[in-house]
Short mmCIF file of C-alpha atoms and ligand atoms in Angstrom, two decimals:
data_model
loop_
_atom_site.label_atom_id
_atom_site.label_comp_id
_atom_site.label_asym_id
_atom_site.label_seq_id
_atom_site.Cartn_x
_atom_site.Cartn_y
_atom_site.Cartn_z
CA UNK V 26 -115.77 186.54 -212.62
CA UNK V 27 -118.39 186.27 -215.97
CA UNK V 28 -120.55 184.14 -216.20
CA UNK V 29 -121.90 184.81 -219.16
CA UNK V 30 -120.38 181.60 -220.86
CA UNK V 31 -123.17 179.74 -218.91
CA UNK V 32 -125.95 177.86 -218.54
CA UNK V 33 -127.99 179.35 -216.30
CA UNK V 34 -128.86 176.32 -213.13
CA UNK V 35 -132.61 178.16 -212.97
CA UNK V 36 -133.29 176.93 -216.48
CA UNK V 37 -136.78 176.20 -217.23
CA UNK V 38 -136.24 172.27 -218.26
CA UNK V 39 -138.26 170.50 -220.56
CA UNK V 40 -137.08 172.76 -224.00
CA UNK V 41 -132.94 171.01 -224.26
CA UNK V 42 -134.19 168.71 -227.31
CA UNK V 43 -131.28 168.54 -228.92
CA UNK V 44 -129.65 164.91 -229.81
CA UNK V 45 -127.27 164.72 -227.55
CA UNK V 46 -126.09 166.30 -225.47
CA UNK V 47 -129.24 165.47 -223.68
CA UNK V 48 -131.20 167.10 -221.06
CA UNK V 49 -129.99 165.79 -218.22
CA UNK V 50 -132.47 165.85 -214.89
CA UNK V 51 -131.29 168.04 -211.81
CA UNK V 52 -131.05 165.68 -209.39
CA UNK V 53 -128.74 163.75 -212.08
CA UNK V 54 -126.28 166.43 -211.87
CA UNK V 55 -126.88 167.35 -208.06
CA UNK V 56 -125.66 164.02 -207.49
CA UNK V 57 -122.60 164.79 -208.75
CA UNK V 58 -121.60 166.80 -205.92
CA UNK V 59 -119.93 164.48 -203.82
CA UNK V 60 -116.57 164.24 -202.18
CA UNK V 61 -114.09 162.20 -204.56
CA UNK V 62 -113.05 158.45 -202.54
CA UNK V 63 -109.83 156.58 -203.40
CA UNK V 64 -110.42 155.49 -206.59
CA UNK V 65 -108.42 151.93 -205.37
CA UNK V 66 -110.50 151.70 -202.17
CA UNK V 67 -113.57 149.47 -200.86
CA UNK V 68 -116.37 152.00 -201.50
CA UNK V 69 -115.26 152.72 -204.96
CA UNK V 70 -115.53 148.62 -205.49
CA UNK V 71 -118.97 148.77 -204.14
CA UNK V 72 -119.88 151.75 -206.20
CA UNK V 73 -118.52 150.04 -209.49
CA UNK V 74 -120.31 146.25 -208.25
CA UNK V 75 -123.60 148.44 -208.32
CA UNK V 76 -123.50 150.62 -211.75
CA UNK V 77 -122.24 147.04 -213.08
CA UNK V 78 -126.08 145.70 -212.42
CA UNK V 79 -127.74 148.53 -213.66
CA UNK V 80 -126.12 149.11 -217.32
CA UNK V 81 -126.16 145.11 -217.56
CA UNK V 82 -129.88 144.96 -217.10
CA UNK V 83 -129.60 148.55 -219.73
CA UNK V 84 -127.80 146.96 -222.22
CA UNK V 85 -129.19 143.46 -222.16
CA UNK V 86 -125.69 141.58 -221.09
CA UNK V 87 -124.67 139.63 -218.37
CA UNK V 88 -121.29 139.99 -219.74
CA UNK V 89 -119.19 142.96 -218.08
CA UNK V 90 -119.72 146.37 -218.67
CA UNK V 91 -116.67 148.08 -219.72
CA UNK V 92 -116.76 152.09 -218.19
CA UNK V 93 -114.42 154.32 -219.62
CA UNK V 94 -113.79 158.37 -219.59
CA UNK V 95 -113.95 159.01 -222.81
CA UNK V 96 -116.68 160.37 -224.80
CA UNK V 97 -118.75 157.46 -227.08
CA UNK V 98 -115.60 158.18 -229.42
CA UNK V 99 -113.43 156.99 -227.49
CA UNK V 100 -114.47 153.41 -227.25
CA UNK V 101 -115.33 153.50 -231.35
CA UNK V 102 -111.67 153.44 -231.64
CA UNK V 103 -110.99 151.11 -228.86
CA UNK V 104 -113.11 148.45 -230.74
CA UNK V 105 -111.16 148.86 -233.94
CA UNK V 106 -107.95 149.01 -232.16
CA UNK V 107 -108.46 145.78 -230.01
CA UNK V 108 -110.46 143.74 -232.86
CA UNK V 109 -108.35 143.97 -235.81
CA UNK V 110 -104.90 144.82 -237.25
CA UNK V 111 -105.56 143.77 -241.14
CA UNK V 112 -108.65 144.49 -242.97
CA UNK V 113 -112.00 145.94 -241.56
CA UNK V 114 -115.59 146.93 -243.35
CA UNK V 115 -117.07 149.84 -243.11
CA UNK V 116 -121.26 150.13 -243.16
CA UNK V 117 -121.97 154.24 -244.06
CA UNK V 118 -125.03 155.65 -244.19
CA UNK V 119 -124.31 158.79 -242.45
CA UNK V 120 -121.45 161.23 -240.14
CA UNK V 121 -120.81 159.24 -237.02
CA UNK V 122 -120.78 155.43 -239.55
CA UNK V 123 -117.82 157.59 -241.41
CA UNK V 124 -116.01 158.71 -238.69
CA UNK V 125 -116.01 154.75 -236.98
CA UNK V 126 -114.56 154.14 -241.10
CA UNK V 127 -112.70 157.03 -239.89
CA UNK V 128 -111.15 156.25 -237.37
CA UNK V 129 -110.44 152.22 -238.59
CA UNK V 130 -108.60 154.10 -240.81
CA UNK V 131 -106.38 156.42 -239.24
CA UNK V 132 -105.60 153.28 -236.70
CA UNK V 133 -103.69 151.75 -240.12
CA UNK V 134 -106.56 149.61 -241.29
CA UNK V 135 -107.54 148.67 -244.70
CA UNK V 136 -111.29 149.51 -244.88
CA UNK V 137 -113.30 149.44 -247.09
CA UNK V 138 -117.03 150.28 -247.41
CA UNK V 139 -120.57 149.18 -248.11
CA UNK V 140 -122.11 152.36 -248.37
CA UNK V 141 -126.12 153.64 -248.46
CA UNK V 142 -126.88 157.31 -248.91
CA UNK V 143 -127.49 159.60 -245.75
CA UNK V 144 -130.53 159.22 -244.93
CA UNK V 145 -131.18 155.30 -246.05
CA UNK V 146 -130.26 152.24 -244.15
CA UNK V 147 -128.69 148.90 -244.26
CA UNK V 148 -129.99 146.01 -245.97
CA UNK V 149 -128.22 141.98 -244.51
CA UNK V 150 -128.91 140.59 -247.66
CA UNK V 151 -126.13 143.28 -248.64
CA UNK V 152 -123.59 142.53 -245.91
CA UNK V 153 -124.05 139.30 -246.77
CA UNK V 154 -123.16 139.61 -250.27
CA UNK V 155 -119.80 141.74 -249.90
CA UNK V 156 -118.43 139.16 -246.74
CA UNK V 157 -119.13 136.59 -249.22
CA UNK V 158 -116.37 138.43 -251.83
CA UNK V 159 -113.71 139.15 -248.99
CA UNK V 160 -113.24 138.15 -245.60
CA UNK V 161 -112.66 140.98 -243.01
CA UNK V 162 -112.02 140.36 -239.27
CA UNK V 163 -114.22 142.98 -238.15
CA UNK V 164 -117.59 145.05 -239.82
CA UNK V 165 -118.04 148.59 -237.83
CA UNK V 166 -121.78 149.52 -238.25
CA UNK V 167 -123.80 152.17 -236.59
CA UNK V 168 -127.23 151.65 -235.09
CA UNK V 169 -128.45 154.72 -234.61
CA UNK V 170 -127.49 157.22 -236.82
CA UNK V 171 -127.53 160.30 -235.26
CA UNK V 172 -126.59 162.33 -238.13
CA UNK V 173 -130.08 161.22 -240.80
CA UNK V 174 -132.29 160.05 -237.60
CA UNK V 175 -131.77 156.32 -239.70
CA UNK V 176 -132.17 152.85 -237.28
CA UNK V 177 -130.07 150.09 -239.01
CA UNK V 178 -131.12 146.72 -238.02
CA UNK V 179 -128.78 145.48 -236.32
CA UNK V 180 -130.66 142.31 -234.63
CA UNK V 181 -130.06 140.87 -238.49
CA UNK V 182 -127.15 142.50 -239.46
CA UNK V 183 -125.42 140.82 -237.02
CA UNK V 184 -126.95 137.55 -237.35
CA UNK V 185 -125.33 137.73 -241.21
CA UNK V 186 -121.52 138.80 -240.20
CA UNK V 187 -122.00 136.03 -237.53
CA UNK V 188 -122.10 133.69 -239.81
CA UNK V 189 -118.29 133.83 -240.91
CA UNK V 190 -116.45 132.12 -237.72
CA UNK V 191 -113.96 135.26 -237.35
CA UNK V 192 -115.27 138.56 -237.87
CA UNK V 193 -116.47 140.67 -235.19
CA UNK V 194 -119.33 142.44 -235.16
CA UNK V 195 -118.36 145.96 -233.60
CA UNK V 196 -121.60 148.11 -233.17
CA UNK V 197 -122.24 151.84 -232.22
CA UNK V 198 -125.31 152.73 -230.71
CA UNK V 199 -124.47 156.05 -228.63
CA UNK V 200 -127.88 157.22 -229.58
CA UNK V 201 -129.05 154.04 -229.12
CA UNK V 202 -128.59 152.13 -226.81
CA UNK V 203 -130.82 153.40 -223.08
CA UNK V 204 -133.93 154.11 -226.43
CA UNK V 205 -133.75 152.14 -228.59
CA UNK V 206 -134.35 148.15 -228.02
CA UNK V 207 -130.66 146.81 -228.28
CA UNK V 208 -130.02 143.14 -226.97
CA UNK V 209 -126.51 142.67 -227.01
CA UNK V 210 -126.26 139.45 -226.06
CA UNK V 211 -129.21 137.71 -227.72
CA UNK V 212 -127.69 139.98 -230.72
CA UNK V 213 -124.40 138.14 -230.64
CA UNK V 214 -122.87 141.67 -230.54
CA UNK V 215 -119.10 141.27 -230.53
CA UNK V 216 -117.88 145.09 -229.47
CA UNK V 217 -121.52 147.23 -228.23
CA UNK V 218 -120.12 150.66 -227.30
CA UNK V 219 -121.95 153.54 -225.96
CA UNK V 220 -121.72 156.94 -224.41
CA UNK V 221 -122.96 159.00 -221.58
CA UNK V 222 -124.87 161.88 -222.72
CA UNK V 223 -127.68 161.02 -225.09
CA UNK V 224 -130.36 158.25 -224.47
CA UNK V 225 -128.67 157.59 -221.39
CA UNK V 226 -129.39 161.28 -220.27
CA UNK V 227 -126.57 162.00 -218.38
CA UNK V 228 -123.42 164.29 -218.73
CA UNK V 229 -121.51 164.14 -221.69
CA UNK V 230 -117.81 162.11 -220.64
CA UNK V 231 -118.65 158.35 -219.62
CA UNK V 232 -118.60 155.61 -222.75
CA UNK V 233 -119.80 152.47 -222.31
CA UNK V 234 -118.96 149.17 -223.86
CA UNK V 235 -118.99 145.25 -223.77
CA UNK V 236 -116.79 143.04 -225.43
CA UNK V 237 -117.67 139.36 -226.45
CA UNK V 238 -115.24 136.15 -225.21
CA UNK V 239 -114.34 136.95 -229.08
CA UNK V 240 -113.66 140.08 -229.01
CA UNK V 241 -111.48 139.56 -225.62
CA UNK V 242 -109.41 136.70 -227.61
CA UNK V 243 -109.16 138.89 -230.62
CA UNK V 244 -108.24 141.68 -228.04
CA UNK V 245 -104.56 139.06 -226.61
CA UNK V 246 -103.66 138.61 -230.30
CA UNK V 247 -103.81 141.92 -232.38
CA UNK V 248 -100.70 143.80 -232.54
CA UNK V 249 -100.38 147.56 -231.54
CA UNK V 250 -103.77 148.00 -229.59
CA UNK V 251 -101.73 151.18 -227.77
CA UNK V 252 -102.82 151.46 -223.23
CA UNK V 253 -105.60 153.70 -223.16
CA UNK V 254 -107.97 151.35 -225.04
CA UNK V 255 -106.63 148.32 -224.22
CA UNK V 256 -110.04 145.55 -223.38
CA UNK V 257 -108.01 142.92 -222.00
CA UNK V 258 -107.23 145.59 -218.98
CA UNK V 259 -110.16 146.59 -218.85
CA UNK V 260 -111.36 143.23 -218.61
CA UNK V 261 -109.01 142.41 -215.88
CA UNK V 262 -109.93 145.67 -213.57
CA UNK V 263 -113.67 144.76 -214.26
CA UNK V 264 -113.57 142.11 -212.38
CA UNK V 265 -111.87 143.12 -209.58
CA UNK V 266 -114.69 146.09 -209.74
CA UNK V 267 -112.00 148.99 -210.83
CA UNK V 268 -110.86 150.85 -214.43
CA UNK V 269 -107.71 150.92 -215.76
CA UNK V 270 -107.51 154.33 -215.16
CA UNK V 271 -108.56 157.00 -212.31
CA UNK V 272 -112.56 157.05 -213.29
CA UNK V 273 -114.75 160.54 -213.94
CA UNK V 274 -115.56 159.41 -210.44
CA UNK V 275 -118.15 163.04 -209.90
CA UNK V 276 -119.57 161.00 -213.82
CA UNK V 277 -119.71 157.52 -211.85
CA UNK V 278 -122.15 159.39 -208.93
CA UNK V 279 -124.53 160.34 -211.66
CA UNK V 280 -124.65 157.34 -213.41
CA UNK V 281 -125.50 155.55 -210.12
CA UNK V 282 -128.40 158.29 -209.70
CA UNK V 283 -129.25 157.97 -213.20
CA UNK V 284 -129.29 153.75 -212.99
CA UNK V 285 -131.88 153.83 -210.04
CA UNK V 286 -134.42 155.98 -212.19
CA UNK V 287 -133.54 153.62 -215.67
CA UNK V 288 -133.93 150.58 -213.22
CA UNK V 289 -137.33 152.10 -211.32
CA UNK V 290 -138.58 152.35 -215.56
CA UNK V 291 -137.43 149.26 -216.72
CA UNK V 292 -135.86 149.33 -220.10
CA UNK V 293 -138.89 148.02 -222.38
CA UNK V 294 -140.78 150.53 -220.42
CA UNK V 295 -137.87 153.35 -221.69
CA UNK V 296 -137.84 151.58 -225.55
CA UNK V 297 -141.26 152.10 -225.67
CA UNK V 298 -141.79 155.34 -224.49
CA UNK V 299 -139.21 156.64 -227.19
CA UNK V 300 -140.63 154.95 -229.89
CA UNK V 301 -144.35 156.54 -228.54
CA UNK V 302 -142.65 160.00 -228.82
CA UNK V 303 -140.69 159.41 -231.79
CA UNK V 304 -144.18 158.32 -233.81
CA UNK V 305 -145.86 161.08 -232.19
CA UNK V 306 -142.88 163.27 -233.87
CA UNK V 307 -143.83 161.63 -237.26
CA UNK V 308 -147.18 161.97 -237.45
CA UNK V 309 -146.74 165.60 -236.69
CA UNK V 310 -144.57 165.63 -239.92
CA UNK V 311 -147.21 164.19 -241.87
CA UNK V 312 -149.93 166.20 -240.33
CA UNK V 313 -147.95 169.38 -241.47
CA UNK V 314 -147.03 168.31 -245.11
CA UNK V 315 -150.45 167.32 -245.40
CA UNK V 316 -152.40 169.59 -243.57
CA UNK V 317 -149.98 172.83 -242.82
CA UNK V 318 -148.97 172.79 -246.19
CA UNK V 319 -146.01 172.79 -244.52
CA UNK V 320 -144.17 170.08 -247.36
CA UNK V 321 -141.97 168.43 -244.29
CA UNK V 322 -140.84 165.04 -244.08
CA UNK V 323 -138.54 162.32 -242.29
CA UNK V 324 -135.69 162.07 -243.54
CA UNK V 325 -135.26 158.04 -243.21
CA UNK V 326 -137.55 155.84 -244.27
CA UNK V 327 -140.19 153.69 -242.55
CA UNK V 328 -138.71 150.52 -241.49
CA UNK V 329 -135.06 152.10 -240.62
CA UNK V 330 -136.72 154.83 -238.29
CA UNK V 331 -134.35 155.61 -234.70
CA UNK V 332 -137.14 155.50 -231.56
CA UNK V 333 -134.77 158.45 -230.18
CA UNK V 334 -134.12 161.29 -232.71
CA UNK V 335 -135.87 161.98 -235.65
CA UNK V 336 -134.03 164.02 -238.85
CA UNK V 337 -136.49 165.94 -240.64
CA UNK V 338 -135.87 167.64 -244.19
CA UNK V 339 -137.24 170.62 -244.51
CA UNK V 340 -138.73 172.78 -247.48
CA UNK V 341 -136.75 174.09 -250.02
CA UNK V 342 -137.22 177.56 -249.39
CA UNK V 343 -137.19 177.02 -245.16
CA UNK V 344 -133.19 177.60 -244.39
CA UNK V 345 -133.06 175.09 -241.51
CA UNK V 346 -129.85 177.18 -239.60
CA UNK V 347 -133.03 179.59 -239.52
CA UNK V 348 -135.72 177.74 -237.83
CA UNK V 349 -133.08 176.56 -235.13
CA UNK V 350 -132.34 179.93 -234.43
CA UNK V 351 -135.44 181.50 -234.35
CA UNK V 352 -136.67 178.16 -231.55
CA UNK V 353 -133.39 179.08 -229.38
CA UNK V 354 -135.22 183.08 -229.54
CA UNK V 355 -138.51 180.91 -228.39
CA UNK V 356 -136.55 179.27 -225.29
CA UNK V 357 -135.89 175.86 -227.39
CA UNK V 358 -133.29 174.01 -228.29
CA UNK V 359 -133.42 171.23 -231.50
CA UNK V 360 -130.87 170.44 -233.51
CA UNK V 361 -129.41 171.32 -236.73
CA UNK V 362 -129.02 169.56 -239.45
CA UNK V 363 -125.47 167.35 -239.27
CA UNK V 364 -122.97 168.03 -242.30
CA UNK V 365 -123.84 168.35 -245.95
CA UNK V 366 -127.63 167.87 -244.39
CA UNK V 367 -127.00 171.43 -242.14
CA UNK V 368 -129.06 173.56 -244.53
CA UNK V 369 -132.33 171.10 -245.13
CA UNK V 370 -132.62 169.77 -242.00
CA UNK V 371 -133.25 170.26 -238.53
CA UNK V 372 -133.84 167.66 -235.88
CA UNK V 373 -135.42 166.61 -232.86
CA UNK V 374 -133.48 164.72 -230.46
CA UNK V 375 -136.57 163.08 -228.04
CA UNK V 376 -134.54 161.01 -226.15
CA UNK V 377 -133.12 160.59 -222.38
CA UNK V 378 -135.96 161.51 -219.76
CA UNK V 379 -138.36 164.02 -222.12
CA UNK V 380 -142.26 163.37 -222.24
CA UNK V 381 -144.32 163.17 -224.34
CA UNK V 382 -145.94 166.62 -222.86
CA UNK V 383 -142.57 168.28 -223.25
CA UNK V 384 -142.26 166.82 -227.08
CA UNK V 385 -145.84 168.03 -227.32
CA UNK V 386 -144.85 171.51 -226.28
CA UNK V 387 -142.48 171.68 -228.47
CA UNK V 388 -143.59 170.67 -231.47
CA UNK V 389 -146.75 173.11 -231.11
CA UNK V 390 -143.32 175.75 -230.76
CA UNK V 391 -142.08 175.15 -233.54
CA UNK V 392 -145.35 174.45 -235.81
CA UNK V 393 -145.74 178.82 -234.52
CA UNK V 394 -141.96 178.55 -236.23
CA UNK V 395 -142.61 177.17 -239.53
CA UNK V 396 -146.08 178.30 -239.94
CA UNK V 397 -145.28 181.71 -239.19
CA UNK V 398 -145.25 184.78 -242.17
C1 PLP B 411 -122.49 161.13 -230.22
C2 PLP B 411 -122.58 159.92 -231.44
C3 PLP B 411 -121.19 159.74 -230.99
C4 PLP B 411 -119.87 159.92 -230.45
O1 PLP B 411 -120.03 161.25 -230.44
P1 PLP B 411 -118.71 161.76 -229.07
O2 PLP B 411 -118.41 163.21 -229.11
O3 PLP B 411 -117.96 161.40 -229.22
O4 PLP B 411 -119.29 161.27 -227.97
C5 PLP B 411 -120.64 158.44 -232.03
N1 PLP B 411 -122.06 157.87 -232.42
C6 PLP B 411 -123.31 158.41 -232.54
C7 PLP B 411 -124.28 157.36 -233.94
C8 PLP B 411 -123.01 159.25 -231.92
O5 PLP B 411 -124.83 160.07 -231.90
#
């Protein structure tokens, strides 16, 4: 069979900087190569019990962590469908936060948006004002906007939303969790969702979610929420250390291995490592601009920058897709700009298991590409 379409297993690690999926270590990939098990048997329960401990430590929660077989988008939809039957507010400032709004609309809800420019972050005071004018069942917000590299001040936004007893806080932290500071319980998040293939550095295909008591109570009363993403059912099953439907077993095996790696590092050390990589990236951009004569800018303003992904604005005469291609030719993968930023930006996903040394090498190659003739 022709295998040209498949990645070469002997590919050099440390060169894949897409902002999702991100690079997965060899040992985590290999952890998947185990036989199937009875998904209602005692071994599965023991496995899920261990996964719970690791996931709770990673997401800083004492609540159960739901494990779903879908990408992150599935749990965005789960959040919307279990939290509201009438009206939500969506805070938008990029492609993924707009997706959250689009999902809510597609689920038949009335969706108001509070929008700031792509590349900017949300101001809790603006959220407070909007919530004073109109009541909502829930507010959707994206923690780390992967399309722009913006980190929204979710702790402060959640505090403002929680001033309203009946308004739930739904947070997409797909590219935040596992890399950016995230305190699910302390911040009072009602639905925290993430996916496996970003800062968790796992293969795509799993979604993780944490539902508050308020969220589960709402889910009990909400109208047509469907079957696959019914969070009340997730809650019932996780109490038995099970999943509602057949879990993606091999992905659970890889999750088990990766959570051990994350436990050894410690979640706070993991946040610190990501922030260090991000700062290195921002400093490099400033140096290129000030000393290298290449007019690069970090798209996100200071104070609103994600520690897991940096979106870099390019000089007018430099096309993003050409840079991505030139990097590919040298054996390195970075992200093109997303959506309407496709030609004017590039994105570096410095997340997961990447090291400072790998990032430095990547930046050297990128410097050669940008500075080259
Ligand atoms: C990757 C991502 C998602 C989910 O995308 P999937 O393709 O469903 O994995 C959602 N939100 C953000 C911020 C993301 O980075």
